[in-house]
Short mmCIF file of C-alpha atoms in Angstrom, two decimals:
data_model
loop_
_atom_site.label_atom_id
_atom_site.label_comp_id
_atom_site.label_asym_id
_atom_site.label_seq_id
_atom_site.Cartn_x
_atom_site.Cartn_y
_atom_site.Cartn_z
CA MET A 234 -1.30 -24.85 24.89
CA ASN A 235 -1.65 -24.56 28.68
CA ASP A 236 0.46 -21.38 28.60
CA GLU A 237 -1.72 -19.94 25.82
CA MET A 238 -4.91 -20.72 27.75
CA ALA A 239 -3.45 -19.08 30.84
CA VAL A 240 -2.74 -15.93 28.83
CA VAL A 241 -6.31 -15.92 27.48
CA ARG A 242 -7.82 -16.39 30.96
CA LYS A 243 -5.60 -13.63 32.37
CA ARG A 244 -6.62 -11.26 29.57
CA GLN A 245 -10.29 -12.03 30.13
CA ALA A 246 -9.96 -11.43 33.88
CA VAL A 247 -8.27 -8.09 33.32
CA ASN A 248 -10.89 -7.00 30.78
CA ILE A 249 -13.75 -7.93 33.11
CA ALA A 250 -12.17 -6.08 36.02
CA LEU A 251 -11.44 -3.05 33.88
CA GLN A 252 -14.96 -3.00 32.43
CA GLN A 253 -16.36 -3.06 35.96
CA ASN A 254 -14.18 -0.07 36.85
CA LEU A 255 -15.31 1.78 33.73
CA VAL A 256 -19.00 1.14 34.27
CA HIS A 257 -18.69 2.25 37.89
CA SER A 258 -16.64 5.28 36.84
CA GLN A 259 -19.13 6.56 34.31
CA SER A 260 -21.93 6.61 36.84
CA SER A 261 -19.75 7.98 39.63
CA THR A 262 -20.10 11.57 40.83
CA CYS A 263 -16.44 11.96 41.78
CA SER A 264 -15.52 13.20 38.27
CA PRO A 265 -17.39 14.09 35.12
CA ILE A 266 -16.73 10.88 33.20
CA CYS A 267 -14.31 8.57 34.96
CA THR A 268 -12.58 8.11 38.28
CA ASN A 269 -9.31 9.93 38.85
CA SER A 270 -6.69 7.43 39.90
CA ARG A 271 -2.99 6.82 39.85
CA ALA A 272 -1.33 3.95 38.06
CA LYS A 273 -2.26 0.63 39.62
CA LYS A 274 -2.37 -3.06 38.81
CA ILE A 275 -5.18 -5.55 38.22
CA ASP A 276 -4.07 -9.19 38.32
CA ASN A 277 -0.46 -7.97 38.13
CA VAL A 278 -1.18 -6.00 34.96
CA PHE A 279 -0.10 -2.35 34.82
CA LEU A 280 -3.11 -0.06 34.54
CA ILE A 281 -3.88 3.65 34.34
CA LEU A 282 -7.49 4.78 34.60
CA GLU A 283 -7.95 8.53 34.88
CA TYR A 284 -10.10 11.46 33.90
CA VAL A 285 -8.19 13.99 31.79
CA PRO A 286 -9.91 17.39 31.36
CA ALA A 287 -9.57 19.45 28.20
CA GLY A 288 -6.49 21.64 28.15
CA THR A 289 -4.29 19.15 30.00
CA ASN A 290 -0.75 18.71 28.70
CA LEU A 291 -0.55 15.00 29.46
CA SER A 292 2.92 13.63 30.19
CA PHE A 293 4.19 10.11 29.51
CA PRO A 294 7.03 9.38 31.93
CA TYR A 295 7.01 5.68 30.98
CA ASN A 296 7.37 6.28 27.24
CA ASP A 297 10.62 5.16 25.63
CA PRO A 298 12.79 8.24 24.96
CA SER A 299 13.44 7.14 21.37
CA CYS A 300 9.75 7.66 20.63
CA ALA A 301 10.33 11.40 21.17
CA THR A 302 6.87 11.94 22.68
CA SER A 303 7.04 13.05 26.28
CA ASN A 304 3.69 14.83 26.36
CA GLN A 305 0.48 15.47 24.42
CA LEU A 306 -2.07 18.26 24.66
CA VAL A 307 -5.59 16.94 25.28
CA SER A 308 -8.17 19.25 23.69
CA LYS A 309 -11.38 17.52 24.86
CA ASP A 310 -12.44 15.81 28.11
CA VAL A 311 -11.51 12.13 27.99
CA CYS A 312 -11.37 9.07 30.16
CA ARG A 313 -7.91 7.61 29.66
CA VAL A 314 -7.19 3.90 29.92
CA ALA A 315 -3.67 2.46 29.63
CA LEU A 316 -2.78 -1.14 30.33
CA SER A 317 -0.53 -4.01 29.36
CA ILE A 318 -2.04 -7.04 27.64
CA SER A 319 -0.34 -10.41 27.27
CA THR A 320 -0.45 -11.92 23.80
CA SER A 321 1.50 -15.09 24.59
CA ASN A 322 3.63 -16.45 27.39
CA ARG A 323 6.58 -14.39 26.10
CA SER A 324 4.99 -11.32 24.51
CA GLY A 325 2.51 -8.56 25.16
CA ILE A 326 1.44 -5.07 24.19
CA THR A 327 0.99 -1.72 25.87
CA PHE A 328 -2.50 -0.44 25.09
CA GLU A 329 -3.89 3.09 25.32
CA MET A 330 -7.50 4.24 24.90
CA TRP A 331 -9.10 7.68 25.17
CA LEU A 332 -12.87 7.73 25.64
CA PRO A 333 -14.21 11.23 24.89
CA ARG A 334 -17.14 12.92 26.54
CA ASN A 335 -18.35 14.08 23.10
CA TRP A 336 -18.58 10.51 21.76
CA THR A 337 -20.16 10.18 18.31
CA GLY A 338 -20.56 6.43 18.51
CA ARG A 339 -17.47 5.95 16.36
CA PHE A 340 -14.40 3.85 17.12
CA LEU A 341 -10.90 4.63 15.77
CA ALA A 342 -7.68 2.64 15.88
CA THR A 343 -4.29 4.18 15.14
CA GLY A 344 -1.12 2.74 13.63
CA ASN A 345 2.64 3.04 14.09
CA GLY A 346 5.73 3.90 12.03
CA GLY A 347 9.04 2.37 10.97
CA ILE A 348 9.60 -0.80 12.99
CA ALA A 349 8.66 1.15 16.08
CA GLY A 350 6.82 0.36 19.24
CA CYS A 351 5.67 3.94 19.74
CA ILE A 352 2.04 4.78 20.44
CA ALA A 353 0.81 7.56 18.14
CA TYR A 354 -0.47 9.90 20.85
CA ALA A 355 -1.03 12.76 18.39
CA ASP A 356 -3.37 10.52 16.38
CA ILE A 357 -5.17 9.38 19.53
CA ALA A 358 -5.67 13.02 20.53
CA TYR A 359 -6.87 13.84 17.00
CA GLY A 360 -9.43 11.05 17.00
CA SER A 361 -10.77 11.63 20.49
CA SER A 362 -11.06 15.39 19.91
CA ASN A 363 -13.40 14.62 17.03
CA GLY A 364 -15.60 12.26 19.01
CA PHE A 365 -13.99 8.88 18.26
CA ALA A 366 -13.28 6.41 21.05
CA THR A 367 -9.64 6.00 20.04
CA VAL A 368 -7.02 3.34 20.71
CA GLY A 369 -3.33 2.83 20.08
CA ALA A 370 -0.72 0.25 21.02
CA ASN A 371 3.05 -0.22 21.03
CA ASN A 372 3.19 -3.14 18.56
CA GLY A 373 4.56 -5.46 21.20
CA HIS A 374 7.78 -3.61 22.05
CA ASN A 375 8.99 -0.22 23.22
CA GLY A 376 11.04 2.28 21.26
CA THR A 377 12.03 2.71 17.63
CA GLY A 378 14.49 -0.19 17.38
CA GLY A 379 14.00 -3.88 16.68
CA THR A 380 16.11 -5.68 19.30
CA ALA A 381 12.94 -7.11 20.87
CA PHE A 382 12.44 -9.25 17.74
CA LEU A 383 15.59 -11.26 18.41
CA ASN A 384 14.67 -14.96 18.72
CA ASN A 385 11.08 -14.06 19.62
CA PRO A 386 8.63 -14.75 16.77
CA ASP A 387 5.73 -13.88 19.07
CA THR A 388 6.96 -10.30 19.35
CA VAL A 389 7.33 -10.24 15.57
CA LEU A 390 3.72 -11.42 15.28
CA ASP A 391 2.61 -8.62 17.58
CA PHE A 392 4.44 -6.18 15.34
CA THR A 393 3.05 -7.49 12.07
CA HIS A 394 -0.64 -7.74 12.99
CA ARG A 395 -1.55 -9.09 16.43
CA SER A 396 -1.02 -5.88 18.41
CA LEU A 397 -3.43 -3.88 16.27
CA HIS A 398 -6.06 -6.61 16.22
CA THR A 399 -5.83 -7.12 19.97
CA SER A 400 -6.21 -3.39 20.59
CA VAL A 401 -9.30 -3.32 18.36
CA LEU A 402 -11.00 -6.19 20.18
CA THR A 403 -10.13 -4.78 23.58
CA GLY A 404 -11.05 -1.22 22.68
CA LYS A 405 -14.45 -2.10 21.27
CA SER A 406 -15.26 -4.13 24.36
CA LEU A 407 -14.25 -1.31 26.70
CA ALA A 408 -16.14 1.31 24.70
CA ASN A 409 -19.26 -0.82 24.97
CA ALA A 410 -18.81 -1.11 28.72
CA PHE A 411 -18.08 2.58 29.24
CA TYR A 412 -20.85 4.04 27.09
CA THR A 413 -23.27 1.12 27.80
CA GLN A 414 -23.85 0.72 24.07
CA PRO A 415 -21.79 -0.63 21.18
CA HIS A 416 -20.01 1.55 18.68
CA THR A 417 -21.81 2.34 15.43
CA ARG A 418 -18.85 2.42 13.02
CA SER A 419 -15.18 1.47 13.25
CA TYR A 420 -12.29 3.29 11.55
CA TYR A 421 -8.53 3.15 11.20
CA ILE A 422 -5.89 5.81 10.54
CA GLY A 423 -2.17 5.35 9.92
CA CYS A 424 0.73 6.22 7.61
CA SER A 425 3.92 4.47 6.48
CA LEU A 426 4.08 1.29 8.58
CA GLY A 427 0.65 2.44 9.74
CA GLY A 428 -0.51 2.45 6.12
CA ARG A 429 0.66 -1.14 5.78
CA GLN A 430 -1.09 -2.06 9.03
CA GLY A 431 -4.39 -0.68 7.80
CA ILE A 432 -4.31 -2.52 4.48
CA ASP A 433 -3.10 -5.71 6.16
CA SER A 434 -5.91 -5.48 8.71
CA ALA A 435 -8.52 -5.05 5.99
CA SER A 436 -7.23 -8.22 4.33
CA ARG A 437 -6.58 -10.27 7.48
CA TYR A 438 -9.44 -9.12 9.74
CA PRO A 439 -12.16 -7.81 7.38
CA THR A 440 -14.66 -7.13 10.17
CA ASP A 441 -12.36 -4.97 12.30
CA PHE A 442 -12.99 -1.74 10.37
CA ASP A 443 -15.69 -0.18 8.24
CA GLY A 444 -13.30 2.45 6.91
CA VAL A 445 -9.51 2.46 6.57
CA LEU A 446 -7.29 5.49 5.91
CA ALA A 447 -3.86 4.14 4.90
CA GLY A 448 -1.19 6.66 3.89
CA SER A 449 2.15 6.12 2.13
CA PRO A 450 1.80 2.41 2.90
CA ALA A 451 4.90 0.30 3.56
CA LEU A 452 3.61 -2.48 1.32
CA ASP A 453 5.73 -5.39 0.11
CA PHE A 454 7.47 -4.83 3.42
CA ASN A 455 10.49 -7.11 3.15
CA ASN A 456 11.37 -5.85 -0.32
CA LEU A 457 10.91 -2.28 0.90
CA TYR A 458 13.44 -2.88 3.66
CA SER A 459 15.82 -4.51 1.21
CA TRP A 460 15.45 -1.52 -1.11
CA ARG A 461 16.22 0.83 1.77
CA ALA A 462 19.22 -1.29 2.76
CA SER A 463 20.55 -1.07 -0.81
CA PHE A 464 21.22 2.68 -0.63
CA TYR A 465 24.23 2.43 1.67
CA PRO A 466 26.19 0.16 -0.69
CA ILE A 467 25.28 2.61 -3.49
CA THR A 468 26.34 5.83 -1.78
CA GLY A 469 29.13 4.40 0.32
CA PRO A 470 30.28 6.22 3.47
CA PRO A 471 31.17 9.94 3.31
CA THR A 472 34.77 9.05 2.42
CA SER A 473 33.74 7.05 -0.65
CA PRO A 474 34.25 8.47 -4.19
CA SER A 475 30.58 7.63 -4.90
CA PHE A 476 29.26 9.64 -1.94
CA ILE A 477 27.39 12.90 -2.52
CA PRO A 478 27.12 15.46 0.32
CA ALA A 479 23.68 16.55 1.46
CA SER A 480 24.34 20.12 0.37
CA THR A 481 24.89 18.92 -3.20
CA TRP A 482 21.72 16.86 -3.24
CA LYS A 483 19.70 19.81 -1.97
CA THR A 484 21.15 22.40 -4.31
CA LEU A 485 22.92 21.22 -7.46
CA ILE A 486 20.95 17.99 -7.98
CA HIS A 487 17.57 19.26 -6.82
CA ASN A 488 17.88 22.37 -8.97
CA GLU A 489 18.66 20.19 -11.98
CA VAL A 490 15.68 17.96 -11.21
CA LEU A 491 13.46 21.03 -11.22
CA ARG A 492 15.10 22.38 -14.39
CA GLN A 493 14.33 19.16 -16.22
CA CYS A 494 10.94 18.30 -14.74
CA ASP A 495 9.21 21.16 -12.88
CA ALA A 496 7.67 22.65 -16.04
CA LEU A 497 6.17 19.35 -17.19
CA ASP A 498 2.89 20.30 -15.49
CA GLY A 499 2.90 23.80 -16.96
CA VAL A 500 3.79 25.63 -13.74
CA LEU A 501 7.20 26.54 -12.33
CA ASP A 502 6.37 26.17 -8.63
CA GLY A 503 9.00 23.80 -7.28
CA ILE A 504 6.57 20.86 -7.44
CA ILE A 505 6.71 17.91 -9.83
CA THR A 506 3.03 17.02 -10.13
CA ASP A 507 3.64 13.53 -11.56
CA ALA A 508 7.16 12.19 -11.16
CA SER A 509 6.38 9.23 -13.44
CA LEU A 510 6.62 11.71 -16.34
CA CYS A 511 10.09 12.87 -15.25
CA SER A 512 12.90 11.03 -17.06
CA PHE A 513 15.72 12.61 -15.13
CA ARG A 514 19.14 12.53 -16.81
CA ALA A 515 21.85 12.80 -14.17
CA GLU A 516 24.60 12.88 -16.78
CA ALA A 517 23.65 16.49 -17.44
CA LEU A 518 25.61 17.25 -14.25
CA LEU A 519 28.77 15.41 -15.28
CA CYS A 520 31.92 17.48 -14.90
CA SER A 521 33.71 18.37 -18.13
CA ASN A 522 37.46 18.14 -18.55
CA THR A 523 37.81 21.79 -17.56
CA THR A 524 35.52 21.62 -14.51
CA THR A 525 37.17 21.10 -11.15
CA THR A 526 34.42 21.96 -8.64
CA SER A 527 32.91 18.54 -8.08
CA PRO A 528 31.58 17.96 -4.57
CA SER A 529 33.58 16.38 -1.80
CA PRO A 530 32.55 15.37 1.72
CA THR A 531 33.89 18.69 3.00
CA SER A 532 32.61 20.99 0.25
CA ASN A 533 29.57 23.19 0.71
CA SER A 534 28.82 23.70 -2.97
CA SER A 535 29.64 22.34 -6.41
CA THR A 536 28.80 22.85 -10.04
CA CYS A 537 29.08 19.30 -11.35
CA LEU A 538 29.41 15.63 -10.44
CA THR A 539 32.17 13.09 -10.98
CA PRO A 540 31.41 9.95 -13.04
CA ALA A 541 31.15 7.92 -9.83
CA GLN A 542 28.67 10.40 -8.39
CA VAL A 543 26.59 10.49 -11.57
CA LEU A 544 26.37 6.70 -11.33
CA THR A 545 25.19 7.04 -7.71
CA VAL A 546 22.33 9.30 -8.79
CA GLN A 547 21.43 7.00 -11.68
CA ARG A 548 21.34 3.93 -9.44
CA ILE A 549 19.23 5.69 -6.80
CA PHE A 550 16.68 6.73 -9.41
CA SER A 551 16.53 3.21 -10.92
CA PRO A 552 14.48 0.17 -9.85
CA LEU A 553 16.08 -2.56 -7.75
CA TYR A 554 16.05 -5.97 -9.45
CA GLY A 555 16.73 -9.35 -7.86
CA LEU A 556 19.00 -12.29 -8.61
CA ASN A 557 16.62 -13.67 -11.22
CA GLY A 558 15.95 -10.29 -12.82
CA THR A 559 12.53 -9.76 -11.27
CA LEU A 560 11.60 -6.47 -9.66
CA ILE A 561 12.35 -6.11 -5.96
CA TYR A 562 11.19 -2.50 -5.62
CA PRO A 563 10.49 0.45 -7.94
CA ALA A 564 12.84 3.39 -8.37
CA MET A 565 12.95 6.32 -6.01
CA GLN A 566 11.24 9.30 -7.62
CA PRO A 567 13.08 12.55 -8.43
CA GLY A 568 12.20 15.22 -5.87
CA SER A 569 12.93 12.93 -2.93
CA GLU A 570 16.41 14.36 -2.60
CA LEU A 571 15.40 17.35 -0.46
CA ASN A 572 14.79 15.15 2.59
CA ALA A 573 16.42 11.87 1.58
CA ALA A 574 19.79 13.66 1.43
CA THR A 575 19.98 13.39 5.21
CA GLY A 576 18.19 10.03 5.33
CA LEU A 577 18.46 7.24 2.79
CA TYR A 578 21.26 9.01 0.85
CA SER A 579 23.25 10.14 3.90
CA GLY A 580 26.11 7.65 3.62
CA ALA A 581 25.00 5.56 6.61
CA PRO A 582 23.04 2.31 6.88
CA TRP A 583 19.28 2.80 7.23
CA PRO A 584 18.78 1.90 10.91
CA TYR A 585 15.36 0.27 10.49
CA SER A 586 16.67 -2.00 7.75
CA VAL A 587 19.67 -2.87 9.89
CA ASP A 588 17.48 -3.92 12.81
CA TRP A 589 14.99 -5.77 10.60
CA PHE A 590 17.72 -7.93 9.08
CA ARG A 591 19.63 -8.43 12.33
CA TYR A 592 16.76 -9.26 14.65
CA ALA A 593 13.81 -10.43 12.53
CA VAL A 594 15.27 -11.95 9.34
CA TYR A 595 18.57 -13.47 10.49
CA ASN A 596 18.41 -13.40 14.31
CA ASN A 597 22.05 -12.37 14.12
CA PRO A 598 23.03 -9.12 15.88
CA SER A 599 26.41 -9.21 14.10
CA TRP A 600 25.02 -8.94 10.56
CA ASP A 601 26.91 -6.19 8.72
CA PRO A 602 24.74 -3.80 6.65
CA ALA A 603 27.75 -2.89 4.51
CA THR A 604 27.63 -6.42 3.07
CA PHE A 605 23.98 -6.20 1.95
CA ASN A 606 23.42 -7.82 -1.43
CA LEU A 607 20.67 -9.38 -3.52
CA THR A 608 20.97 -12.69 -1.67
CA ASP A 609 19.94 -10.88 1.52
CA ALA A 610 16.92 -9.47 -0.30
CA ALA A 611 15.95 -12.94 -1.51
CA ASN A 612 16.34 -14.36 2.01
CA ALA A 613 14.16 -11.67 3.57
CA ALA A 614 11.41 -12.27 1.02
CA ALA A 615 11.56 -16.03 1.54
CA ILE A 616 11.61 -15.91 5.35
CA ASN A 617 8.92 -13.19 5.49
CA PRO A 618 9.02 -12.81 9.31
CA GLY A 619 5.58 -12.82 10.87
CA ASP A 620 3.97 -12.90 7.40
CA VAL A 621 4.66 -9.17 7.23
CA ARG A 622 4.89 -8.79 3.45
CA THR A 623 1.42 -7.28 2.84
CA TRP A 624 0.65 -7.38 -0.88
CA PRO A 625 -3.02 -8.36 -0.82
CA THR A 626 -5.51 -8.66 -3.65
CA GLY A 627 -8.14 -11.38 -3.30
CA GLU A 628 -7.70 -11.30 0.48
CA LEU A 629 -9.45 -7.91 0.39
CA VAL A 630 -12.65 -9.29 -1.16
CA PRO A 631 -14.34 -10.08 2.20
CA PHE A 632 -13.66 -6.50 3.31
CA ARG A 633 -15.14 -5.22 0.06
CA GLU A 634 -18.15 -7.55 0.23
CA ARG A 635 -19.16 -6.42 3.72
CA GLY A 636 -19.13 -2.80 2.52
CA GLY A 637 -15.69 -1.71 3.77
CA LYS A 638 -14.12 1.43 2.33
CA LEU A 639 -10.38 2.06 1.92
CA ILE A 640 -8.67 5.34 1.11
CA THR A 641 -4.95 5.40 0.48
CA TYR A 642 -2.70 8.31 -0.47
CA HIS A 643 0.96 8.92 -1.24
CA GLY A 644 3.11 12.06 -1.38
CA GLY A 645 4.82 12.76 -4.68
CA GLN A 646 8.10 13.72 -2.97
CA ASP A 647 8.15 10.92 -0.42
CA ASN A 648 11.69 10.55 0.89
CA GLN A 649 11.32 7.15 2.57
CA ILE A 650 8.95 5.05 0.42
CA THR A 651 8.95 5.68 -3.31
CA SER A 652 5.66 7.10 -4.53
CA PHE A 653 5.84 4.66 -7.46
CA ASP A 654 5.02 1.70 -5.21
CA THR A 655 1.41 2.48 -4.30
CA PRO A 656 0.34 2.81 -7.98
CA ARG A 657 2.10 -0.53 -8.55
CA TRP A 658 -0.03 -2.15 -5.83
CA TYR A 659 -3.24 -0.45 -7.00
CA ASP A 660 -2.64 -1.66 -10.57
CA TYR A 661 -1.91 -5.16 -9.22
CA VAL A 662 -5.23 -5.20 -7.34
CA SER A 663 -7.04 -3.97 -10.43
CA LEU A 664 -5.50 -6.64 -12.64
CA SER A 665 -5.82 -9.48 -10.13
CA LEU A 666 -9.48 -8.78 -9.36
CA ASN A 667 -10.26 -7.95 -13.00
CA SER A 668 -11.64 -4.64 -11.73
CA PRO A 669 -10.98 -1.43 -13.66
CA SER A 670 -10.77 1.81 -11.72
CA GLN A 671 -14.48 2.46 -12.15
CA GLN A 672 -15.20 -0.73 -10.21
CA LEU A 673 -12.46 -0.29 -7.61
CA ASP A 674 -13.83 3.18 -6.91
CA SER A 675 -16.79 1.60 -5.12
CA TRP A 676 -14.53 0.56 -2.22
CA LEU A 677 -10.87 1.51 -2.89
CA ARG A 678 -9.64 5.00 -3.79
CA PHE A 679 -6.05 6.15 -4.14
CA PHE A 680 -5.03 9.82 -4.14
CA ARG A 681 -1.64 11.16 -5.20
CA VAL A 682 -0.44 14.26 -3.34
CA PRO A 683 2.03 16.32 -5.38
CA GLY A 684 4.76 18.00 -3.35
CA MET A 685 4.25 16.05 -0.12
CA PHE A 686 7.13 14.37 1.70
CA HIS A 687 6.73 11.17 3.72
CA CYS A 688 3.22 11.34 5.23
CA SER A 689 3.36 15.12 5.72
CA GLY A 690 5.39 18.23 4.97
CA GLY A 691 6.79 19.49 1.70
CA PRO A 692 6.19 22.30 -0.80
CA GLY A 693 2.76 21.01 -1.81
CA ALA A 694 -0.69 21.31 -0.22
CA TRP A 695 -0.04 18.62 2.36
CA VAL A 696 -2.51 19.47 5.17
CA PHE A 697 -5.68 17.46 4.69
CA GLY A 698 -6.45 15.79 8.02
CA GLN A 699 -4.48 12.60 7.34
CA SER A 700 -3.14 12.42 10.91
CA GLY A 701 -2.92 14.26 14.19
CA GLY A 702 -0.66 17.22 14.82
CA SER A 703 0.19 19.66 12.04
CA ALA A 704 -1.53 17.59 9.34
CA SER A 705 -4.95 18.36 10.85
CA THR A 706 -4.35 21.70 12.55
CA GLY A 707 -5.90 24.82 11.05
CA ILE A 708 -8.58 23.04 9.02
CA GLU A 709 -12.14 22.06 9.91
CA PHE A 710 -13.27 18.47 10.39
CA GLU A 711 -15.36 18.62 7.23
CA PRO A 712 -15.30 16.32 4.18
CA SER A 713 -14.39 19.19 1.86
CA GLY A 714 -10.90 19.53 3.31
CA ASN A 715 -10.34 16.66 5.75
CA VAL A 716 -9.78 13.14 4.44
CA LEU A 717 -10.77 11.37 7.68
CA SER A 718 -14.08 13.24 7.64
CA ALA A 719 -14.45 12.34 3.96
CA LEU A 720 -13.95 8.66 4.84
CA VAL A 721 -16.69 8.94 7.46
CA GLU A 722 -19.02 10.48 4.86
CA TRP A 723 -18.26 7.68 2.45
CA VAL A 724 -18.88 4.93 5.01
CA GLU A 725 -21.93 6.39 6.70
CA ARG A 726 -23.66 8.37 3.92
CA ASN A 727 -22.20 6.76 0.78
CA ARG A 728 -20.88 10.15 -0.38
CA GLU A 729 -17.88 9.14 -2.42
CA PRO A 730 -14.77 11.37 -2.21
CA GLU A 731 -14.06 12.58 -5.74
CA MET A 732 -10.83 14.30 -4.69
CA VAL A 733 -8.92 15.28 -1.58
CA VAL A 734 -8.43 19.00 -1.04
CA GLY A 735 -5.11 19.88 0.60
CA THR A 736 -4.09 23.15 2.21
CA LYS A 737 -0.67 24.81 2.25
CA PHE A 738 0.02 27.41 4.94
CA VAL A 739 2.60 30.14 4.44
CA GLY A 740 5.85 28.85 5.89
CA ASP A 741 3.83 25.85 7.14
CA GLU A 742 2.59 28.06 9.97
CA ILE A 743 -1.13 28.63 10.50
CA SER A 744 -0.40 32.14 11.69
CA GLY A 745 0.96 32.96 8.24
CA GLY A 746 -2.38 32.27 6.57
CA VAL A 747 -3.27 30.04 3.64
CA GLU A 748 -0.77 30.07 0.78
CA GLY A 749 -2.90 27.88 -1.46
CA ARG A 750 -5.14 24.87 -1.86
CA ARG A 751 -5.06 22.00 -4.33
CA GLU A 752 -7.40 19.19 -5.30
CA HIS A 753 -5.47 15.92 -5.14
CA CYS A 754 -6.73 13.57 -7.79
CA ARG A 755 -8.00 10.05 -7.62
CA TYR A 756 -5.68 7.66 -9.41
CA PRO A 757 -5.25 7.05 -12.32
CA ALA A 758 -6.22 10.67 -13.06
CA ARG A 759 -3.53 13.29 -12.57
CA SER A 760 -3.73 16.92 -11.53
CA THR A 761 -3.66 19.06 -14.69
CA TYR A 762 -3.07 22.79 -14.85
CA VAL A 763 -5.70 24.68 -16.88
CA GLY A 764 -4.55 28.26 -16.26
CA GLY A 765 -4.80 31.00 -13.68
CA ASN A 766 -3.28 31.31 -10.23
CA ALA A 767 -1.64 27.94 -9.56
CA SER A 768 -2.33 28.36 -5.81
CA GLU A 769 -6.09 28.27 -6.38
CA VAL A 770 -8.12 25.08 -6.58
CA GLY A 771 -9.90 26.11 -9.76
CA SER A 772 -6.65 26.32 -11.71
CA TRP A 773 -6.28 22.54 -11.74
CA VAL A 774 -8.52 19.68 -12.88
CA CYS A 775 -8.25 15.91 -12.66
CA ARG A 776 -7.76 14.22 -16.01
#
């Protein structure tokens, strides 16, 4: 207890000192909005406080190389704050905040991905460029791996929820000090792990946000990581008879998926609008007695699959059930193979699952992912490190009752988290709260995005402002085509988003022009072709 109180007192002292610097900086004449300074320390806490003018390509020399973010273009004038914050006597977070000159009164927090401790600088830049005082944090550890979890439940707690909550409390306090007035509304944006973080925050800390944008959420987290771990025993290594080369997944198998399922929506466009309608039969690819061109680890092409390989495809596109026959995780949807061929189906253990089991579940760095079985899945669910699971229903009622709004979305060709899981959660919330869709629509809306990979990318209309970077470049910050702007409209003007309009650029390059747009429907409705040019919004309706 004495150690915890010391951490609290230290955090308060740092916040007070930093607020004094910010208040002084805003009124100073030495820079437009905050004092230029080099990295320094307050009470032995690492601190950066600097003015960053628009057009700066900001570098991050202290960022872990595995995060693959060495720099970020800053498009609007901001005051940048970066500091370390202790969360216990053996854990702490790295915190980043950008306070824009063109502040709208809004606050925005950003999430993370995988099991990573990587600040989402692209999302921070996105938020601040649109007038949000925006924060991010490293989830209590640096880099994409999980070794920091080993025998340190406090770091696991930071990862599961404490880092985000701490950054929200700190960020709101600093925004108040800097602008000399409190924020008007508070928002959140994140995808994958970040989607889980947003939904978890709404259930655990219902007053943190007025609006939450949670994409491709990593819900039922432990079972998700068991499901991901299960693919390596299914595929085996590249030398295994059950292994299928990436080239075969991307050509032979994907072409057969499209042959069986692409036309179900009435349009042959390489997009399966609703994979739940696709009952893919892998045995159609089984080699006959006279066929000899089945794939091998060294082959570049094939015309059929061996029985062992057909079984691999069937198992991948089937749900994972536990020791007692209950569902662990839904099946992967057909269409995932384009990107999953070099990821979950690549014949190697999924690294995030490996680290989660080694360092958070078992605290055993020697755990062998090749031995993963259903007992491991049961153990992960029972241990539930840091209460990470995130499968809320009634816990969301306080968020709903105070007027909170939550938008979630999921790509139909997600290659890391099956797109069948978010409908499963939505239906669970509906059943548990005895709320049909018409009632859930008042605070929770779920949009399916045909043809989108994990969080972004893919053959579909995947650009709709769901994150920073390419997902928000080339479109206006307007509710008609930007989901974050639509969330703001819903929270602040009660204008409910009926659909999300996505944009597809030619070759995914803005310079190529717009290839098409599509209205992504609010679940349980699905996008239905009614005729005309399939690249035009008016050719589809939600039914």
